[in-house]
XYZ file of C-alpha atoms in Angstrom:
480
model
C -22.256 -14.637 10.007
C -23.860 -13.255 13.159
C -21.658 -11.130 15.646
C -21.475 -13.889 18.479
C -19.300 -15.964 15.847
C -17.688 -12.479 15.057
C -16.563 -12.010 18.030
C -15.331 -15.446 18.856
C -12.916 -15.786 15.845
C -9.425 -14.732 16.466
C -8.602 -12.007 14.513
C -4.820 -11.191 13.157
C -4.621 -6.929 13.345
C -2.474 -5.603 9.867
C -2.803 -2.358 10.169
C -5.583 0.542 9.384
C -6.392 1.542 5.836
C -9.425 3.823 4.787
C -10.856 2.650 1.564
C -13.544 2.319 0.024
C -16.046 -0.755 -0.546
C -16.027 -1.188 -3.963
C -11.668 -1.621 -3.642
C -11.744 -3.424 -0.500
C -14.477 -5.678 -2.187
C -12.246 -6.524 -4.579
C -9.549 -7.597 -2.539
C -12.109 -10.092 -0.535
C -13.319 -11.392 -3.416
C -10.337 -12.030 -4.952
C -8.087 -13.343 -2.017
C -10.474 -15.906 -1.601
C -10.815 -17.754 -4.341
C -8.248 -19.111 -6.964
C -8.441 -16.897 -9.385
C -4.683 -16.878 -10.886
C -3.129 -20.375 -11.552
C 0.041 -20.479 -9.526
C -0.697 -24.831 -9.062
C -0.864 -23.454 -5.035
C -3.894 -22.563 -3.148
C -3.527 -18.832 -1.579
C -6.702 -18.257 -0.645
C -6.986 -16.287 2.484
C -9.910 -13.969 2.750
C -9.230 -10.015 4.481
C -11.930 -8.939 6.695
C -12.606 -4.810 7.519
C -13.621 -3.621 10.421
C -14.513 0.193 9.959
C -11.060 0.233 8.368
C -9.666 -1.911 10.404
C -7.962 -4.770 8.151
C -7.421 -7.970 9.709
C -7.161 -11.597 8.884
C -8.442 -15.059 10.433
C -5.783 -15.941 13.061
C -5.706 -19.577 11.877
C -6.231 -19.163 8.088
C -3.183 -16.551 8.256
C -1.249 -19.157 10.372
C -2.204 -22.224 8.245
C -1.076 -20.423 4.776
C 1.527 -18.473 6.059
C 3.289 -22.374 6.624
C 2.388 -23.095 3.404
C 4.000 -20.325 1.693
C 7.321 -20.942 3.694
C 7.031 -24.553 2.829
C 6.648 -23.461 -0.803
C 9.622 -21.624 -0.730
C 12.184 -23.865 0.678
C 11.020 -26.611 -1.766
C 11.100 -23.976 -4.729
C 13.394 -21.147 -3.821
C 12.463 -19.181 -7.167
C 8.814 -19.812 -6.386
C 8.038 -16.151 -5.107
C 10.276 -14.376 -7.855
C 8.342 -15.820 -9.838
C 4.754 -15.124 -8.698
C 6.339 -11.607 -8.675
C 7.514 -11.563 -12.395
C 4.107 -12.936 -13.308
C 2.627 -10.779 -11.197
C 4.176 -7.995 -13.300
C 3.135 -9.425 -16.785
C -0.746 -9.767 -15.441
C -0.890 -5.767 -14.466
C 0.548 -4.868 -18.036
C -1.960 -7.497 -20.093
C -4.678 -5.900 -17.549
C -4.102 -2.125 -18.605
C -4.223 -3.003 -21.890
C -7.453 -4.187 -21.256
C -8.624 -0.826 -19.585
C -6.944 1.826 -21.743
C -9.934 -0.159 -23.976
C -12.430 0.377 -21.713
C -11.095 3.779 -20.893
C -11.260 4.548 -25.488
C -15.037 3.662 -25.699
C -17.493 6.293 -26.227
C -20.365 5.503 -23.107
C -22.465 8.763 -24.233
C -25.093 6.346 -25.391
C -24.108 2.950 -23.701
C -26.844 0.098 -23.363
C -27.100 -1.531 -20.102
C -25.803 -4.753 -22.219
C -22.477 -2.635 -22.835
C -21.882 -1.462 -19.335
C -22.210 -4.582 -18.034
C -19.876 -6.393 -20.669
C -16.909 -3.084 -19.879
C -17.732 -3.549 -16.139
C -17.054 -7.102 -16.249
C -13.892 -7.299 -18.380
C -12.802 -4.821 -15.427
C -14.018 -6.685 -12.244
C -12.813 -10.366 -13.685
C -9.421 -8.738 -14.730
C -9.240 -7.237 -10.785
C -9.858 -10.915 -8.978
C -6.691 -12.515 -10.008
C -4.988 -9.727 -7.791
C -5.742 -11.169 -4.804
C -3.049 -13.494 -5.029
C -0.445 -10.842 -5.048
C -1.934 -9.541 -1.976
C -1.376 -12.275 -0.124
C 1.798 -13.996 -0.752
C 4.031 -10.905 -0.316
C 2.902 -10.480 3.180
C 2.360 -13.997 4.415
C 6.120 -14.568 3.176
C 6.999 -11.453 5.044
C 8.187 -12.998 8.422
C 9.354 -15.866 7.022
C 11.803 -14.539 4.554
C 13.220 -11.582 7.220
C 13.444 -14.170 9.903
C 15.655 -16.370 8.001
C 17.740 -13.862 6.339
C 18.530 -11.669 9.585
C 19.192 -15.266 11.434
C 21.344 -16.649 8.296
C 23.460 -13.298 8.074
C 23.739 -12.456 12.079
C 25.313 -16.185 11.753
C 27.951 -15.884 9.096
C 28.862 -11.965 10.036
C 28.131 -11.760 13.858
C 29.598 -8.033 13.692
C 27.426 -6.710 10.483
C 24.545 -8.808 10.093
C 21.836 -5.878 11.025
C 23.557 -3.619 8.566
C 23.492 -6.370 5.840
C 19.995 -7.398 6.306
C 18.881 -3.503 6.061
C 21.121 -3.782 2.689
C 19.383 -7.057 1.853
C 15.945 -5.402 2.422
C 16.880 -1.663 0.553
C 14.592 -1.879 -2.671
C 16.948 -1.797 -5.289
C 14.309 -0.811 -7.923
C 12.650 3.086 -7.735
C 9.257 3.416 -6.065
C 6.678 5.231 -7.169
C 7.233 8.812 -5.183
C 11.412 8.354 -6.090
C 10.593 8.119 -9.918
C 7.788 10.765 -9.691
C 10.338 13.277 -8.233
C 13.007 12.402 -10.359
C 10.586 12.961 -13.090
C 9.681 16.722 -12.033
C 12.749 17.694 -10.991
C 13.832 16.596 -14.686
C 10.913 19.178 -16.069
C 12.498 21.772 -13.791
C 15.574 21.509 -15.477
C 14.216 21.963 -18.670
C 12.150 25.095 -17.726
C 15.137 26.357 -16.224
C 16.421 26.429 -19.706
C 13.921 28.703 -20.324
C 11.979 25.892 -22.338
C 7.612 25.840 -22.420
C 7.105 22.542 -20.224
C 3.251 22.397 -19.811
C 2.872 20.039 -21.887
C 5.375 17.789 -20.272
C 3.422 19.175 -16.812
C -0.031 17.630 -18.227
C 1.581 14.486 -19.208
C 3.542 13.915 -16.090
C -0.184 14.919 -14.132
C -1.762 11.629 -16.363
C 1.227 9.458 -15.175
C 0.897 9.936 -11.614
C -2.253 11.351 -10.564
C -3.075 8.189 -8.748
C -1.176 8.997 -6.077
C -3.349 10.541 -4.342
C -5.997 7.974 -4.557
C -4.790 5.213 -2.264
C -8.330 4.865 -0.617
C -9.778 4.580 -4.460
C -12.435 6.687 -3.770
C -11.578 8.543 -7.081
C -9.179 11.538 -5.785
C -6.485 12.649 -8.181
C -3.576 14.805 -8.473
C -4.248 18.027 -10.709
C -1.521 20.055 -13.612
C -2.175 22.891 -11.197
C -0.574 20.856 -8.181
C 2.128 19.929 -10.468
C 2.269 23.308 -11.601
C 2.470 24.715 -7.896
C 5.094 22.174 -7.386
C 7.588 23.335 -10.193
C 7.364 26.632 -8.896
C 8.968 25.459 -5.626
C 11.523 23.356 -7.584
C 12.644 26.294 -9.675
C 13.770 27.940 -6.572
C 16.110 25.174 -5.895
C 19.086 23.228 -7.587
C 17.407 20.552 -8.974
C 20.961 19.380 -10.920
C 22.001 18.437 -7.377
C 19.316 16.343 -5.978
C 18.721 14.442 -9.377
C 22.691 14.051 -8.532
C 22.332 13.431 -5.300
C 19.289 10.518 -6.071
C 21.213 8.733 -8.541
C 24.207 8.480 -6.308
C 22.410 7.174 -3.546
C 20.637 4.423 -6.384
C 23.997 4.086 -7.075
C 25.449 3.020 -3.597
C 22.508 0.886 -2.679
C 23.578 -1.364 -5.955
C 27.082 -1.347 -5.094
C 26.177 -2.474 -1.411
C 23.525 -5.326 -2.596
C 26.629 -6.460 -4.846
C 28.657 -6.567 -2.599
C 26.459 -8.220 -0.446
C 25.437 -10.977 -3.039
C 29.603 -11.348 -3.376
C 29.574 -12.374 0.527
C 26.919 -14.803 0.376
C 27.979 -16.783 -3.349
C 28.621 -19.654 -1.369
C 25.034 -19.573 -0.124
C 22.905 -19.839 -3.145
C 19.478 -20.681 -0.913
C 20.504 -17.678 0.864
C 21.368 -15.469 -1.963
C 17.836 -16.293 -4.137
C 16.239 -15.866 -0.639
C 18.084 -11.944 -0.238
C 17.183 -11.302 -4.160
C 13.726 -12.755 -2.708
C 12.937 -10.071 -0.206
C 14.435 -7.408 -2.174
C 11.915 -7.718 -4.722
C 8.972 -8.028 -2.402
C 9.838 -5.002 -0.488
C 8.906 -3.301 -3.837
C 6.572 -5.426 -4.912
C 4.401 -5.325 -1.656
C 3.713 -1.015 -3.060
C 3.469 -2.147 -6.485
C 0.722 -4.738 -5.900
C -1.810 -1.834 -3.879
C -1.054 0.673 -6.453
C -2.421 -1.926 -8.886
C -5.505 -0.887 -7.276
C -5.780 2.303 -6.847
C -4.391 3.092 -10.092
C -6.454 1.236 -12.192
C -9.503 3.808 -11.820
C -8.559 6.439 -13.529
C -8.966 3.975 -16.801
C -12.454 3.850 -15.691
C -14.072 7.484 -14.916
C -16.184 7.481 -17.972
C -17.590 4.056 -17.392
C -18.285 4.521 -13.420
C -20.041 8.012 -14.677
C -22.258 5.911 -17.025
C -22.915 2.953 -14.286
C -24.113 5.804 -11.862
C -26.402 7.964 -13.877
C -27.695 4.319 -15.074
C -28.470 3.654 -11.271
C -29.434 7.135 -10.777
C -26.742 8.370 -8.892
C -26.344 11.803 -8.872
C -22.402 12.125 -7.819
C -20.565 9.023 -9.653
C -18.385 9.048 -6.510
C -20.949 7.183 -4.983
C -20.778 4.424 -7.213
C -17.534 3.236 -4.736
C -19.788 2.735 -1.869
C -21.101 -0.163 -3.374
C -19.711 -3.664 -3.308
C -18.041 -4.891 -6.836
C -19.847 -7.610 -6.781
C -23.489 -5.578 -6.565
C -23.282 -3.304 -9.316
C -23.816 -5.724 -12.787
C -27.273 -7.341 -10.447
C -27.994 -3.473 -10.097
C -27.563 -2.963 -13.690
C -29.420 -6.523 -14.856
C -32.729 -5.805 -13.047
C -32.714 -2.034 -14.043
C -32.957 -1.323 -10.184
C -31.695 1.699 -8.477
C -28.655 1.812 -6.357
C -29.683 2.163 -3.039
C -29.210 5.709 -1.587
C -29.380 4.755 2.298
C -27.503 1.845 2.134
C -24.858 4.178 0.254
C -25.202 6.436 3.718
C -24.816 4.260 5.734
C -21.638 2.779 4.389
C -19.906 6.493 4.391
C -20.358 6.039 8.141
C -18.557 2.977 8.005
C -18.834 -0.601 7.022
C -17.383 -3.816 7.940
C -17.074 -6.611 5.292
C -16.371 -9.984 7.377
C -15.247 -13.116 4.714
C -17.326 -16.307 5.197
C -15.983 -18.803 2.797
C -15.676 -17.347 -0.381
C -18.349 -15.036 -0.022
C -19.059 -12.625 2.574
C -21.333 -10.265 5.098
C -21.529 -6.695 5.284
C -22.956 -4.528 8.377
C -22.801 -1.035 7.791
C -23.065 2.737 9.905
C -23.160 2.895 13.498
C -23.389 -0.683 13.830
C -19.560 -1.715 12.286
C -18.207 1.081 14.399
C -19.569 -0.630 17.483
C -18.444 -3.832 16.178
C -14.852 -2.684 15.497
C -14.803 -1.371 19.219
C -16.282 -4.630 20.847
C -13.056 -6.526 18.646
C -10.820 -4.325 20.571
C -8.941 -5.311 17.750
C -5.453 -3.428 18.657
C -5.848 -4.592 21.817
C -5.165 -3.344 25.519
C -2.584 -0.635 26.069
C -0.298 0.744 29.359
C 0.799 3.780 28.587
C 4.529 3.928 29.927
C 5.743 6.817 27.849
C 7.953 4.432 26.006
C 7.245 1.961 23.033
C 9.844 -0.198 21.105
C 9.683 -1.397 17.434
C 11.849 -2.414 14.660
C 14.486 -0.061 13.004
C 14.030 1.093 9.591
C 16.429 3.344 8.819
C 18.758 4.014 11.366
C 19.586 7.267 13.710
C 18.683 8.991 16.867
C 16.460 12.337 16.807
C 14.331 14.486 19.386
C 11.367 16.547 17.768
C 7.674 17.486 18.845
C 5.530 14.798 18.392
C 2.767 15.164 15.425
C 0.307 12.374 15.887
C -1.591 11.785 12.580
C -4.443 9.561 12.427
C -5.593 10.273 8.764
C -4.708 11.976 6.197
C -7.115 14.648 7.293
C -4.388 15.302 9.762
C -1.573 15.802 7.652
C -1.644 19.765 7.766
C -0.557 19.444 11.164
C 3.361 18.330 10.308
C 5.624 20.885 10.401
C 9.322 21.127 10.095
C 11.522 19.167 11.940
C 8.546 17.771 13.377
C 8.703 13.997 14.432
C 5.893 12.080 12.559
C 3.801 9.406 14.731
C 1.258 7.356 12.432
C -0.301 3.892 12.450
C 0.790 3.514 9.107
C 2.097 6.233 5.845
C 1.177 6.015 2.570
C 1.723 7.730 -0.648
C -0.484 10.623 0.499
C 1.748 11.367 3.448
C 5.047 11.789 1.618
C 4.962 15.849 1.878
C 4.656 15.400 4.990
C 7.232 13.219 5.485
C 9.755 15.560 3.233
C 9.459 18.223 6.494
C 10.017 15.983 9.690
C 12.876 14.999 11.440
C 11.934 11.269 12.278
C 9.069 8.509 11.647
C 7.365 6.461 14.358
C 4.807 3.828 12.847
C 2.710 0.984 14.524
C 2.872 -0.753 11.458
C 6.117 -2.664 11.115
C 7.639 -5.441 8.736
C 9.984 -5.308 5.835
C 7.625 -4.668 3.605
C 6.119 -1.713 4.808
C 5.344 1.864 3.366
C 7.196 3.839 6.232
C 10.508 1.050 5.988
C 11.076 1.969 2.308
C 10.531 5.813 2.309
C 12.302 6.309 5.585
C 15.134 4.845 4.057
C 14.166 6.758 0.267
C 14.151 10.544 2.432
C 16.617 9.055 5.091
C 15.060 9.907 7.969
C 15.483 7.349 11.610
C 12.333 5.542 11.971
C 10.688 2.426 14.015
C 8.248 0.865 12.752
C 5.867 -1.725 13.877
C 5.390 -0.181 18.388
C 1.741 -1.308 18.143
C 0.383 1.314 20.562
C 2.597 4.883 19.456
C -0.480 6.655 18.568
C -1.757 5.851 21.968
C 1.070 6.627 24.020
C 2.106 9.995 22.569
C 0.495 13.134 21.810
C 0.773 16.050 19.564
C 3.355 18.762 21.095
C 5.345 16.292 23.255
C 8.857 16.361 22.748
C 10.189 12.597 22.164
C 13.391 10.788 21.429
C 13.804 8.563 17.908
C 16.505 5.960 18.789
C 16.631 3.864 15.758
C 19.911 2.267 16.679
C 17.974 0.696 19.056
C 14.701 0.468 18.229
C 13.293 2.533 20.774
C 11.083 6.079 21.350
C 10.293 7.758 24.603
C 8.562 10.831 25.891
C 11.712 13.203 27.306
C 8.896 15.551 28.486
């Protein structure tokens, strides 16, 4: 695909994730074709612009409708996906704590190729789960906050942020519940380093949402017991369980309002789900790799790679013609692809253009489009309250050692990598938005006011400005 048809296609912004080829590969390659029998055709190819993820307008228009359609013929037909979706990640790390036993000291080029494989074709039926949850995003919150605004005209915001409160524990909730556990047990005075090195193997992967093979260490668990064994961890597990607690109680009660409803009460047990689900699904991803360090070691010194790291630059679909024709992996092309790449989806296939030239492409896109700054930007409240902070405006995790206390977060988007930041500041401004999002679920995990989804907040305010979080209302502004 040449850049003149690049450039004409409409393109459907999502937000900006840095990652590397070889994961976002997978998710091309995997959203677009059917790959995971469902008897419905998903396929919608992502396209990334020098991290910039988009969509086709019209693809993501044309499925989107058929998703919705889907679901108001078969009302359990998400949950389900969902449920299955669960089953397929637990028959797939079987299949890598495998890979992950074998002894590659003296692999063949037969036997990389065979582990390699098992891994890649285990990966593509992912991209369904990638999809649906966001394509049935708007849908399902449209109808819900419409359906409950209707029947309680005085409550129906605060019942569709109970409707939309993941009931089950993400990732960074049961982490921390988990360490502030061990604390307990070392403030018994009992040896927990074993416990330490166990909890590092369980959650490492959170800091490797770009899978570019970056992993938690016992030593930053270590460094963060320390901290916990200055405080009363008896009281926050307390103080966690009692808020899991509540949220039940309200979804109950909530589910008790709307028995008379049953479209609307699968649709509300719907959303619930995919608000999880929509984490779950990435971390699918970025997990899976630590399964696979001693086989990406082997695959790289095979292509003569001297830092296995660099193995992620390339596509998923290059490495086994890499490994069949006994060919290098090519170092500049590697290079050029730390600059930046952009991997457009033509079909179910795709084009690459890599360094200097995807960064001009992703500027020529303009793909966040035109901005007047007005010193005020409106959005969609995710947890609700009204706060005035200095501005920190983080770009990348790079950044992150800027937040301070009390400070008021402004991001395109948060991730796992961002939660200790988000543990010091006072309120959370994203231009990401939706239901489904990272910053909607741990703004209301830490409760702290947020509003999500203001497009242009990273242009409009800048680091040391004092602002004003109205999440009542959906609003920020610069008071100064």
């Amino acid at each position: 695909m040449d850049e003149q048809e690049i450039l004409k296609r409409k393109w459907r912004f999502i937000h900006i994730r840095k990652r590397s080829p070889l994961f976002w590969s997978l998710v091309v390659l995997g959203a677009a074709q059917l790959k995971n029998d469902v008897g419905f055709d998903y396929r919608l190819p992502a396209a990334s612009f020098a991290d910039h993820i988009v969509f086709d307008e019209k693809q993501f228009a044309d499925v989107e409708k058929r998703i919705a359609k889907k679901i108001v013929q078969e009302p359990q037909f998400l949950l389900e996906v969902m449920e299955k979706g669960y089953r397929d990640h637990q028959l797939a790390i079987a299949k890598w704590k495998k890979i992950q036993a074998h002894d590659f000291s003296h692999a063949t080029t037969n036997e990389l190729v065979k582990h390699y494989q098992i891994y890649y074709d285990s990966m593509l039926p992912f991209g369904l789960y990638v999809v649906l949850p966001l394509l049935a995003e708007t849908y399902m919150s449209t109808v819900i906050h419409a359906q409950l605004e209707k029947k309680f005209p005085k409550k129906g915001d605060a019942l569709f942020n109970v409707a939309t409160d993941p009931l089950k524990e993400g990732s960074v909730v049961e982490e921390k519940l988990a360490l502030l556990r061990i604390a307990l047990e070392a403030k018994k005075g009992k040896d927990v380093s074993n416990q330490i090195k166990l909890h590092a193997k369980k959650f490492c992967w959170m800091k490797n949402p770009g899978y570019f093979e970056e992993y938690y260490t016992e030593a930053h668990y270590a460094h963060q017991m320390k901290e916990l064994l200055t405080k009363n961890s008896e009281k926050e597990i307390k103080e966690i369980e009692s808020h899991q607690k509540e949220k039940e109680k309200r979804f109950n009660e909530l589910l008790t309002l709307t028995k008379n409803d049953p479209a609307l009460q699968t649709l509300i047990k719907t959303a619930n789900e995919a608000v999880y689900f929509r984490s779950h699904r990435t971390e699918i991803y970025y997990s899976s790799p630590i399964y696979l360090a001693e086989l990406f070691k082997a695959i790289a010194q095979k292509l003569g790679l001297k830092d296995y790291r660099d193995l992620l630059y390339l596509y998923a679909d290059e490495i086994i013609p890499l490994l069949e024709t006994g060919k290098k992996a090519p170092s500049e092309l590697i290079a050029q692809r730390k600059i930046a790449y952009a991997v457009i989806p033509d079909g179910a296939t795709y084009s690459s253009i890599e360094g200097k030239a995807a960064l001009e492409l992703a500027e020529k896109l303009q793909l966040r489009g035109a901005h007047e700054n007005t010193g005020i930007v409106h959005g969609q409240s995710a947890y609700m309250g009204k706060v005035r902070g200095i501005a920190v405006v983080v770009h990348h995790v790079g950044e992150l050692n800027k937040v301070k206390k009390r400070m008021i977060l402004v991001a395109h988007a948060t991730n796992v990598n961002f939660v200790p930041a988000l543990k010091l500041v006072s309120g959370i401004v994203t231009e990401e938005g939706g239901i489904l999002s990272h910053a909607s679920i741990i703004s209301r995990e830490l409760k702290i006011p947020a509003v999500i989804g203001t497009k242009h907040a990273t242009k409009t305010f800048k680091d040391g400005e004092m602002i004003e979080v109205d999440a009542n209302k959906g609003i920020v502004r610069r008071i100064s």
